[in-house]
PDB file of C-alpha atoms in Angstrom:
ATOM      1  CA  GLN A   1      90.655  93.660  93.851  1.00 45.00           C
ATOM      2  CA  LEU A   2      92.592  91.796  96.685  1.00 47.00           C
ATOM      3  CA  ALA A   3      90.678  88.343  96.245  1.00 50.00           C
ATOM      4  CA  ILE A   4      93.687  86.459  97.692  1.00 52.00           C
ATOM      5  CA  SER A   5      96.766  87.325  99.510  1.00 54.00           C
ATOM      6  CA  TYR A   6      99.678  85.074  99.710  1.00 61.00           C
ATOM      7  CA  ARG A   7     101.753  87.230 101.685  1.00 73.00           C
ATOM      8  CA  CYS A   8      99.721  88.771 104.359  1.00 81.00           C
ATOM      9  CA  PRO A   9      97.901  86.878 107.433  1.00 84.00           C
ATOM     10  CA  ALA A  10      93.877  86.500 106.967  1.00 84.00           C
ATOM     11  CA  ALA A  11      93.194  89.166 109.331  1.00 86.00           C
ATOM     12  CA  VAL A  12      95.557  91.703 107.844  1.00 88.00           C
ATOM     13  CA  THR A  13      93.993  90.703 104.168  1.00 85.00           C
ATOM     14  CA  GLU A  14      90.489  91.456 105.738  1.00 86.00           C
ATOM     15  CA  LEU A  15      91.535  94.951 107.238  1.00 88.00           C
ATOM     16  CA  ALA A  16      93.057  95.658 103.617  1.00 86.00           C
ATOM     17  CA  ARG A  17      89.818  94.826 102.063  1.00 84.00           C
ATOM     18  CA  THR A  18      87.914  97.139 104.327  1.00 85.00           C
ATOM     19  CA  LEU A  19      90.164  99.934 102.976  1.00 85.00           C
ATOM     20  CA  ARG A  20      89.470  99.170  99.489  1.00 79.00           C
ATOM     21  CA  ARG A  21      85.821  99.226  99.792  1.00 73.00           C
ATOM     22  CA  ARG A  22      85.993 103.125  99.906  1.00 59.00           C
ATOM     23  CA  GLU A  23      83.335 103.559 102.329  1.00 58.00           C
ATOM     24  CA  PRO A  24      83.440 104.609 105.908  1.00 52.00           C
ATOM     25  CA  ALA A  25      84.823 101.838 108.253  1.00 52.00           C
ATOM     26  CA  ALA A  26      82.090 100.028 110.199  1.00 50.00           C
ATOM     27  CA  ALA A  27      81.736 100.370 113.818  1.00 44.00           C
ATOM     28  CA  THR A  28      82.546  96.809 114.279  1.00 44.00           C
ATOM     29  CA  PRO A  29      86.174  96.135 115.852  1.00 46.00           C
ATOM     30  CA  LEU A  30      89.067  94.702 113.981  1.00 46.00           C
ATOM     31  CA  MET A  31      88.633  90.920 113.325  1.00 47.00           C
ATOM     32  CA  ALA A  32      90.133  89.244 116.552  1.00 50.00           C
ATOM     33  CA  SER A  33      93.421  87.732 115.687  1.00 61.00           C
ATOM     34  CA  ASP A  34      97.244  87.530 116.577  1.00 78.00           C
ATOM     35  CA  ALA A  35      98.056  88.955 113.380  1.00 86.00           C
ATOM     36  CA  VAL A  36      96.546  92.431 113.995  1.00 89.00           C
ATOM     37  CA  VAL A  37      97.140  94.162 117.182  1.00 88.00           C
ATOM     38  CA  GLN A  38      95.666  97.676 117.870  1.00 89.00           C
ATOM     39  CA  VAL A  39      97.120  99.660 120.977  1.00 90.00           C
ATOM     40  CA  GLY A  40      96.547 103.204 121.969  1.00 91.00           C
ATOM     41  CA  PHE A  41      98.816 105.261 123.955  1.00 94.00           C
ATOM     42  CA  PRO A  42      98.148 108.501 126.168  1.00 93.00           C
ATOM     43  CA  ASN A  43     101.263 110.146 124.804  1.00 95.00           C
ATOM     44  CA  GLU A  44     104.509 109.788 122.858  1.00 94.00           C
ATOM     45  CA  CYS A  45     106.810 108.593 125.857  1.00 95.00           C
ATOM     46  CA  HIS A  46     104.153 105.935 126.373  1.00 96.00           C
ATOM     47  CA  LEU A  47     104.053 104.995 122.664  1.00 96.00           C
ATOM     48  CA  VAL A  48     108.063 105.145 122.275  1.00 96.00           C
ATOM     49  CA  ALA A  49     108.751 102.915 125.535  1.00 96.00           C
ATOM     50  CA  ARG A  50     106.032 100.542 124.589  1.00 93.00           C
ATOM     51  CA  LEU A  51     107.413  99.987 121.093  1.00 94.00           C
ATOM     52  CA  ILE A  52     110.797  99.581 122.167  1.00 95.00           C
ATOM     53  CA  ASP A  53     109.857  97.072 124.772  1.00 94.00           C
ATOM     54  CA  ALA A  54     107.773  95.002 121.802  1.00 92.00           C
ATOM     55  CA  LEU A  55     110.545  95.232 119.376  1.00 92.00           C
ATOM     56  CA  ARG A  56     113.216  94.179 121.958  1.00 93.00           C
ATOM     57  CA  GLU A  57     110.774  90.857 122.637  1.00 92.00           C
ATOM     58  CA  LEU A  58     110.328  90.537 119.198  1.00 89.00           C
ATOM     59  CA  ARG A  59     114.053  90.324 118.402  1.00 88.00           C
ATOM     60  CA  GLU A  60     114.739  87.884 121.530  1.00 90.00           C
ATOM     61  CA  ALA A  61     112.151  85.524 119.995  1.00 91.00           C
ATOM     62  CA  ASP A  62     113.172  86.033 116.254  1.00 90.00           C
ATOM     63  CA  PRO A  63     116.506  87.611 115.818  1.00 89.00           C
ATOM     64  CA  THR A  64     116.401  87.028 111.850  1.00 90.00           C
ATOM     65  CA  ALA A  65     112.792  88.596 111.588  1.00 91.00           C
ATOM     66  CA  THR A  66     112.542  91.696 109.293  1.00 93.00           C
ATOM     67  CA  VAL A  67     110.644  94.576 110.909  1.00 93.00           C
ATOM     68  CA  ALA A  68     109.472  97.794 109.730  1.00 95.00           C
ATOM     69  CA  VAL A  69     108.171 100.755 111.729  1.00 97.00           C
ATOM     70  CA  ILE A  70     106.185 102.657 109.105  1.00 98.00           C
ATOM     71  CA  CYS A  71     105.240 106.084 109.658  1.00 98.00           C
ATOM     72  CA  ARG A  72     102.736 108.157 107.503  1.00 98.00           C
ATOM     73  CA  THR A  73     105.208 111.006 106.475  1.00 97.00           C
ATOM     74  CA  ALA A  74     109.042 111.290 106.067  1.00 97.00           C
ATOM     75  CA  PRO A  75     109.345 113.796 108.815  1.00 98.00           C
ATOM     76  CA  ALA A  76     107.447 111.416 111.231  1.00 97.00           C
ATOM     77  CA  ALA A  77     110.000 108.650 110.517  1.00 97.00           C
ATOM     78  CA  ALA A  78     112.962 111.159 111.098  1.00 97.00           C
ATOM     79  CA  ARG A  79     111.564 112.020 114.236  1.00 97.00           C
ATOM     80  CA  LEU A  80     110.817 108.470 115.658  1.00 97.00           C
ATOM     81  CA  ALA A  81     113.949 106.656 114.500  1.00 96.00           C
ATOM     82  CA  PRO A  82     116.209 108.352 116.859  1.00 97.00           C
ATOM     83  CA  LEU A  83     113.804 108.277 119.577  1.00 97.00           C
ATOM     84  CA  LEU A  84     113.648 104.236 119.016  1.00 96.00           C
ATOM     85  CA  ALA A  85     117.486 104.409 118.570  1.00 95.00           C
ATOM     86  CA  ARG A  86     117.793 105.215 122.348  1.00 95.00           C
ATOM     87  CA  GLY A  87     116.528 101.682 123.306  1.00 94.00           C
ATOM     88  CA  LEU A  88     117.527  99.582 120.455  1.00 93.00           C
ATOM     89  CA  GLU A  89     119.193  99.045 117.305  1.00 92.00           C
ATOM     90  CA  ALA A  90     116.939 100.976 114.795  1.00 93.00           C
ATOM     91  CA  ARG A  91     117.729 102.990 111.878  1.00 93.00           C
ATOM     92  CA  LEU A  92     115.973 105.572 109.503  1.00 95.00           C
ATOM     93  CA  ALA A  93     115.609 103.965 106.070  1.00 94.00           C
ATOM     94  CA  ARG A  94     114.959 106.131 103.337  1.00 93.00           C
ATOM     95  CA  ASP A  95     115.725 106.506  99.412  1.00 91.00           C
ATOM     96  CA  GLY A  96     115.590 102.648  99.099  1.00 89.00           C
ATOM     97  CA  ASP A  97     118.313 102.047 101.706  1.00 89.00           C
ATOM     98  CA  PHE A  98     116.660  98.898 103.430  1.00 90.00           C
ATOM     99  CA  ARG A  99     118.986  96.117 104.940  1.00 86.00           C
ATOM    100  CA  PHE A 100     116.425  93.504 105.630  1.00 80.00           C
ATOM    101  CA  ALA A 101     118.590  92.542 108.805  1.00 75.00           C
ATOM    102  CA  ALA A 102     118.721  93.161 112.403  1.00 67.00           C
ATOM    103  CA  PRO A 103     118.247  96.696 112.871  1.00 80.00           C
ATOM    104  CA  VAL A 104     114.594  97.787 112.767  1.00 92.00           C
ATOM    105  CA  GLU A 105     113.850  99.899 109.724  1.00 95.00           C
ATOM    106  CA  VAL A 106     111.898 102.998 110.645  1.00 96.00           C
ATOM    107  CA  THR A 107     110.418 104.605 107.497  1.00 97.00           C
ATOM    108  CA  CYS A 108     107.621 106.080 105.738  1.00 97.00           C
ATOM    109  CA  VAL A 109     104.873 104.621 103.401  1.00 97.00           C
ATOM    110  CA  GLN A 110     106.137 106.369 100.248  1.00 96.00           C
ATOM    111  CA  GLU A 111     109.363 104.186 100.821  1.00 96.00           C
ATOM    112  CA  VAL A 112     107.856 100.869 101.273  1.00 95.00           C
ATOM    113  CA  LYS A 113     105.732 100.117  98.007  1.00 90.00           C
ATOM    114  CA  GLY A 114     106.591  96.780  96.833  1.00 89.00           C
ATOM    115  CA  LEU A 115     108.404  95.629  99.834  1.00 92.00           C
ATOM    116  CA  GLU A 116     107.798  92.918 102.399  1.00 92.00           C
ATOM    117  CA  PHE A 117     108.407  92.511 106.219  1.00 94.00           C
ATOM    118  CA  ASP A 118     107.785  89.729 108.739  1.00 93.00           C
ATOM    119  CA  TYR A 119     106.599  92.659 111.164  1.00 94.00           C
ATOM    120  CA  VAL A 120     105.139  96.004 110.469  1.00 96.00           C
ATOM    121  CA  LEU A 121     104.392  98.537 113.155  1.00 96.00           C
ATOM    122  CA  ILE A 122     102.152 101.680 112.468  1.00 97.00           C
ATOM    123  CA  PRO A 123     102.802 103.951 115.081  1.00 97.00           C
ATOM    124  CA  ASP A 124     100.193 106.845 114.017  1.00 97.00           C
ATOM    125  CA  ALA A 125      97.244 105.020 112.774  1.00 96.00           C
ATOM    126  CA  THR A 126      95.214 107.932 113.786  1.00 96.00           C
ATOM    127  CA  ALA A 127      92.671 110.451 112.350  1.00 96.00           C
ATOM    128  CA  GLN A 128      95.601 113.132 112.061  1.00 96.00           C
ATOM    129  CA  ALA A 129      97.997 110.863 110.054  1.00 97.00           C
ATOM    130  CA  TYR A 130      95.260 109.060 108.167  1.00 97.00           C
ATOM    131  CA  PRO A 131      91.987 111.026 107.834  1.00 95.00           C
ATOM    132  CA  GLN A 132      88.975 109.903 105.745  1.00 93.00           C
ATOM    133  CA  ASP A 133      90.438 110.706 102.326  1.00 93.00           C
ATOM    134  CA  ALA A 134      91.524 109.008  99.424  1.00 92.00           C
ATOM    135  CA  ALA A 135      95.237 109.326  99.769  1.00 95.00           C
ATOM    136  CA  ALA A 136      95.219 108.406 103.428  1.00 95.00           C
ATOM    137  CA  ARG A 137      93.001 105.426 102.560  1.00 94.00           C
ATOM    138  CA  ARG A 138      95.814 104.358 100.115  1.00 93.00           C
ATOM    139  CA  ALA A 139      98.676 105.228 102.165  1.00 96.00           C
ATOM    140  CA  LEU A 140      97.228 102.991 105.204  1.00 96.00           C
ATOM    141  CA  TYR A 141      96.387 100.048 102.584  1.00 93.00           C
ATOM    142  CA  VAL A 142     100.220 100.335 101.282  1.00 94.00           C
ATOM    143  CA  ALA A 143     101.414 100.357 104.747  1.00 96.00           C
ATOM    144  CA  ILE A 144      99.427  97.523 106.401  1.00 94.00           C
ATOM    145  CA  THR A 145      99.864  94.998 103.262  1.00 93.00           C
ATOM    146  CA  ARG A 146     103.614  95.040 103.765  1.00 94.00           C
ATOM    147  CA  THR A 147     103.409  92.634 106.565  1.00 93.00           C
ATOM    148  CA  SER A 148     103.819  88.879 106.391  1.00 92.00           C
ATOM    149  CA  GLN A 149     103.283  87.797 109.909  1.00 92.00           C
ATOM    150  CA  GLN A 150     102.053  90.697 112.459  1.00 93.00           C
ATOM    151  CA  LEU A 151     100.677  94.013 112.378  1.00 94.00           C
ATOM    152  CA  LEU A 152     100.690  96.206 114.963  1.00 94.00           C
ATOM    153  CA  LEU A 153      98.759  99.415 115.008  1.00 94.00           C
ATOM    154  CA  GLY A 154      99.322 102.282 117.547  1.00 95.00           C
ATOM    155  CA  GLY A 155      98.375 105.748 117.989  1.00 95.00           C
ATOM    156  CA  ILE A 156      97.995 108.663 120.194  1.00 95.00           C
ATOM    157  CA  GLY A 157      94.739 110.239 120.063  1.00 91.00           C
ATOM    158  CA  THR A 158      91.677 109.440 117.786  1.00 93.00           C
ATOM    159  CA  TRP A 159      91.896 106.393 115.546  1.00 93.00           C
ATOM    160  CA  SER A 160      91.933 106.594 111.760  1.00 94.00           C
ATOM    161  CA  PRO A 161      88.193 106.881 110.730  1.00 93.00           C
ATOM    162  CA  LEU A 162      89.703 104.283 108.148  1.00 92.00           C
ATOM    163  CA  LEU A 163      89.999 101.522 110.576  1.00 90.00           C
ATOM    164  CA  PRO A 164      87.087  99.556 111.758  1.00 82.00           C
ATOM    165  CA  GLY A 165      86.123  99.929 115.265  1.00 66.00           C
ATOM    166  CA  ARG A 166      87.315 103.343 115.446  1.00 51.00           C
ATOM    167  CA  ALA A 167      84.691 104.776 117.388  1.00 42.00           C
ATOM    168  CA  ALA A 168      86.837 103.923 120.742  1.00 46.00           C
ATOM    169  CA  ALA A 169      89.758 106.169 121.537  1.00 47.00           C
ATOM    170  CA  PRO A 170      93.161 104.439 122.121  1.00 50.00           C
ATOM    171  CA  ASP A 171      93.345 103.019 125.476  1.00 48.00           C
ATOM    172  CA  PRO A 172      95.096 105.350 127.628  1.00 48.00           C
ATOM    173  CA  SER A 173      96.655 102.325 129.794  1.00 48.00           C
TER     174      SER A 173
END
């Protein structure tokens, strides 16, 4: 049980607790907090452009921060890394090859167990990547609990049924 978290902000810990309950997520929205941000996109171009903008802003504000973009699968990470690298310094981290330095690390859930990053972005927090099943619940739990400062949940399409407040589709604006 996740009684106390010394690593994650309170809002991230609360989200993790909802995943540990193993029951359908409530229709209530995520806890209002700067530590957890949920943003939907109409298509991949908008998602990538917004991630690049957010990551640039983050790098300007805190150049020493550790940042991970955590996709559900290795193929999804391999697809996203070069797209992000078109607009900022980003690299695909696999087989434990993390630098915890300036480049944004793009990786998958299987690679981050036991690791910690200041900022975590989950670009595919959708029903397709994280359906209502035990494996997806564990994977999403691992991904969100890697953050020590801020978590961004992004997606194209319908939010994962594991997320609180999932009833609303991602905002197309």
